[in-house]
Coordinates of C-alpha atoms in Angstrom, one line a residue:
X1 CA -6.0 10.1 9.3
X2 CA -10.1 9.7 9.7
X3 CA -12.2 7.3 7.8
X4 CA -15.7 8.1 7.7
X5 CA -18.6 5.4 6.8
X6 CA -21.7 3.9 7.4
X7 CA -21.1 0.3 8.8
X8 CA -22.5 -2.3 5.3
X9 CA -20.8 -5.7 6.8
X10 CA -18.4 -6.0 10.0
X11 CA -16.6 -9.4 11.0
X12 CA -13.9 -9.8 13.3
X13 CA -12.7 -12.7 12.1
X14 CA -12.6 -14.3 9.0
X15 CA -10.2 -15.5 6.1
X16 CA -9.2 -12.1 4.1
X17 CA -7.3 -12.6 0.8
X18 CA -4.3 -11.0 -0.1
X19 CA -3.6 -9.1 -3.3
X20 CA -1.0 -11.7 -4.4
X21 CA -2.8 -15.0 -3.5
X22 CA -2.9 -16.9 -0.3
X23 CA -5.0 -15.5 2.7
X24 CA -4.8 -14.9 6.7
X25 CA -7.0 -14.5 9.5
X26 CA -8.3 -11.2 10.0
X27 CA -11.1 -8.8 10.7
X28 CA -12.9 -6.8 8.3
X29 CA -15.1 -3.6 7.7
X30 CA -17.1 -3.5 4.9
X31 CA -18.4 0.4 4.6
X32 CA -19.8 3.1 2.4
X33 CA -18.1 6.0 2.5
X34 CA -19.2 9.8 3.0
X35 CA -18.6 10.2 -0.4
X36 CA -21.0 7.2 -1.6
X37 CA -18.7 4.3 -2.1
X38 CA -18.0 0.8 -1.0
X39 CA -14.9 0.4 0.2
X40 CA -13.2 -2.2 2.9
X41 CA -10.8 -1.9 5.8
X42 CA -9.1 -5.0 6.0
X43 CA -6.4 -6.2 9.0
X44 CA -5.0 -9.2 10.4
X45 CA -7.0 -10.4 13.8
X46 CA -3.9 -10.5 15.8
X47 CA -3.8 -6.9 16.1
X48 CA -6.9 -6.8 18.2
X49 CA -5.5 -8.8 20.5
X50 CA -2.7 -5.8 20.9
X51 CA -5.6 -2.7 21.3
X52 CA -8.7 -4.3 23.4
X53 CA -10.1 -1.3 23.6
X54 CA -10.3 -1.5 20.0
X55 CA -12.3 -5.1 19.5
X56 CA -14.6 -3.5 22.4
X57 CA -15.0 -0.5 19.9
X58 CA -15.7 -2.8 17.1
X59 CA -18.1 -5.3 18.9
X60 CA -20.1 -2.4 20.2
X61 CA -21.1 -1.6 15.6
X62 CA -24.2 -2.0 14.4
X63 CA -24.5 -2.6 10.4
X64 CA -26.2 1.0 9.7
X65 CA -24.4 2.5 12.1
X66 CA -22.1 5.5 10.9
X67 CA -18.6 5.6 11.8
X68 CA -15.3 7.6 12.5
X69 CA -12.1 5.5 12.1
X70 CA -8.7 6.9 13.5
X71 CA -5.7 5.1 11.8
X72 CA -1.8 6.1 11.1
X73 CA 0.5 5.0 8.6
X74 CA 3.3 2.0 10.1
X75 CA 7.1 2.0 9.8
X76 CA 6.2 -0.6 7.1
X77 CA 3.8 2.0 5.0
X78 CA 0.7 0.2 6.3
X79 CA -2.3 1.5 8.0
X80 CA -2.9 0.8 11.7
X81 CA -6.4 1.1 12.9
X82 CA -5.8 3.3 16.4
X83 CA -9.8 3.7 17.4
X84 CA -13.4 3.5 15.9
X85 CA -16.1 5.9 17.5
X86 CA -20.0 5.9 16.8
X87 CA -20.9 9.4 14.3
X88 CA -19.1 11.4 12.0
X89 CA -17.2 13.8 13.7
X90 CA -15.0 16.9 12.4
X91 CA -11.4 16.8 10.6
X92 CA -9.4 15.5 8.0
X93 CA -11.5 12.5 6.0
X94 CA -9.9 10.2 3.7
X95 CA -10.1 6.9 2.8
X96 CA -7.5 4.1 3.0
X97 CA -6.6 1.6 0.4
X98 CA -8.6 -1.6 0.3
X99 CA -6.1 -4.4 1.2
X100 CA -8.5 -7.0 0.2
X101 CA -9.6 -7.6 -3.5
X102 CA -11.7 -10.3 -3.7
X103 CA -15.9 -10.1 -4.7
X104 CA -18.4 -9.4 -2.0
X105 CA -21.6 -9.3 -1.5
X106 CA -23.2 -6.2 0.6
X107 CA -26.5 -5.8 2.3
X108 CA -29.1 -5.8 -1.1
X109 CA -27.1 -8.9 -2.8
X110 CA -25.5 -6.8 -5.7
X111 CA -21.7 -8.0 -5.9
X112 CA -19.3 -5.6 -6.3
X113 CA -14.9 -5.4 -6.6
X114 CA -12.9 -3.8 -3.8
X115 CA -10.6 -1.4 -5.4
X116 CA -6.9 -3.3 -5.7
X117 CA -4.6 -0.5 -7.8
X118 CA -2.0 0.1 -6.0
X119 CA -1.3 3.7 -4.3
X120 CA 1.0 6.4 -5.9
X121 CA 3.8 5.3 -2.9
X122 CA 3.0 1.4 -3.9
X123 CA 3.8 2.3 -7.5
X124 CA 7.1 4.5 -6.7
X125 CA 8.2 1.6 -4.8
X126 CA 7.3 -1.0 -7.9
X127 CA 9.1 1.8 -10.3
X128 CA 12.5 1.5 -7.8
X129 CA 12.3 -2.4 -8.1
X130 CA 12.4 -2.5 -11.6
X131 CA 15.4 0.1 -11.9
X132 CA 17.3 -1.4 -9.5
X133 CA 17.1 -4.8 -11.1
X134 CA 17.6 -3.4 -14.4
X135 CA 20.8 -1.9 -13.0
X136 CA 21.6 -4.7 -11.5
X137 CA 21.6 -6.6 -14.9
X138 CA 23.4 -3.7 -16.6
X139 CA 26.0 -3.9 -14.0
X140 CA 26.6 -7.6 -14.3
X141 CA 26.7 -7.0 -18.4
X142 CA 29.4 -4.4 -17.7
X143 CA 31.5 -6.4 -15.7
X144 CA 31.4 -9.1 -17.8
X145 CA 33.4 -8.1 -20.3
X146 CA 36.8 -9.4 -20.9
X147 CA 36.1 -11.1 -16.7
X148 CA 35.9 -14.6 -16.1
X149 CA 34.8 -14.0 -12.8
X150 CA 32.6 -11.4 -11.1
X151 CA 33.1 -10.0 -7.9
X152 CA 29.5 -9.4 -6.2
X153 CA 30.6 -6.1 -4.2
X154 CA 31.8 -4.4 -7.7
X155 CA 28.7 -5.4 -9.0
X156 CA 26.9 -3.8 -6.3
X157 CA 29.0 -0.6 -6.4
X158 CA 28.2 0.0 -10.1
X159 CA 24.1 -1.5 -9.8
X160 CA 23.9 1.1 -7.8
X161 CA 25.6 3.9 -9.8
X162 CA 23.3 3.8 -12.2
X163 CA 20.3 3.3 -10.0
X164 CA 21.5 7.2 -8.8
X165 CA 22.0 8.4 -12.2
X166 CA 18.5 7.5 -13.2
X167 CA 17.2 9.2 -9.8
X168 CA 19.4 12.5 -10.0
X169 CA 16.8 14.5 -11.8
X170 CA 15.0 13.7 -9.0
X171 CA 17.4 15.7 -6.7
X172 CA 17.5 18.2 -9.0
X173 CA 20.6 17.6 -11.1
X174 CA 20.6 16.2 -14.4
X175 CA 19.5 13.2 -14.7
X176 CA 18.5 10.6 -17.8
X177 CA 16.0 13.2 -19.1
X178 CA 19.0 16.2 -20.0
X179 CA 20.0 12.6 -22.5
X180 CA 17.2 13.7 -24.7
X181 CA 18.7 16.7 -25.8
X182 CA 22.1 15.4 -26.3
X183 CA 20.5 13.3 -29.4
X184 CA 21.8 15.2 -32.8
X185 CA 18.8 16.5 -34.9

């Protein structure tokens, strides 16, 4: 995926916070986008320790100078950053989410607040956690009935039972939303 900008603030290394507290060493881009607004690319600094070639890329920017970022999604969901090249150039242009939330200034002095919503994905993921856990409770509520002593494996078995009942309208079978209409009028 490309990342198009023009370069407001670039440091390559620096404390970044993270979204829920604490902070690590990292390097960050501070850029407006084609489309006219702030936005920051954010990563640790031991990762351009692992692509050379792309500190060199980095070192060689200019605040002003416009951009084109090449980055690709990890195993673990996250953005790499793969190369940075001087100009615009053709193809697909989006913009990543802003992995840092905290206040900033940019180049005229006016603050302003990196995005920090979560992504559609980052929410999906948030919406499995809660069922899970709630069907993890549910299970344990079942079981407990008439038990003086729960075995973690049937707890499992059933947690996740329900955790694919909730989900089969997903795969296209019925799922908790056919429930509505089983309600008498």
């Amino acid at each position: 995926m490309q990342v198009q900008g023009t370069i407001i603030s670039l440091s390559l290394e620096t404390e970044v916070k993270k979204n829920g507290g604490g902070s690590y060493k990292g390097w960050e881009l501070v850029y407006k986008s084609s489309d006219g607004e702030v936005r920051t690319i954010a990563k640790p600094v031991q990762g351009l320790k692992f692509n050379a070639s792309l500190k060199t890329q980095l070192e060689s920017f200019l605040v002003g100078d416009k951009f084109t970022l090449e980055q690709e999604k990890n195993p673990a969901g996250f953005y790499d950053v793969k190369s940075i090249v001087q100009g615009w150039s053709g193809g697909e242009v989006s913009a990543p989410v802003s992995t840092s939330a905290q206040t900033q200034k940019v180049s005229g002095g006016t603050p302003y607040q990196s995005s920090s919503y979560p992504t559609k994905e980052e929410r999906a993921q948030t919406q499995r956690y809660i069922i899970r856990q709630s069907s993890l409770t549910n299970a344990v509520a079942t079981l407990s009935v008439g038990s003086k002593s729960l075995n973690p494996k049937d707890v499992l078995v059933l947690a996740e039972q329900y955790v694919d009942f909730i989900f089969e309208q997903l795969r296209g079978q019925e799922g908790i939303d056919a429930l509505q209409d089983d309600i008498p009028e």
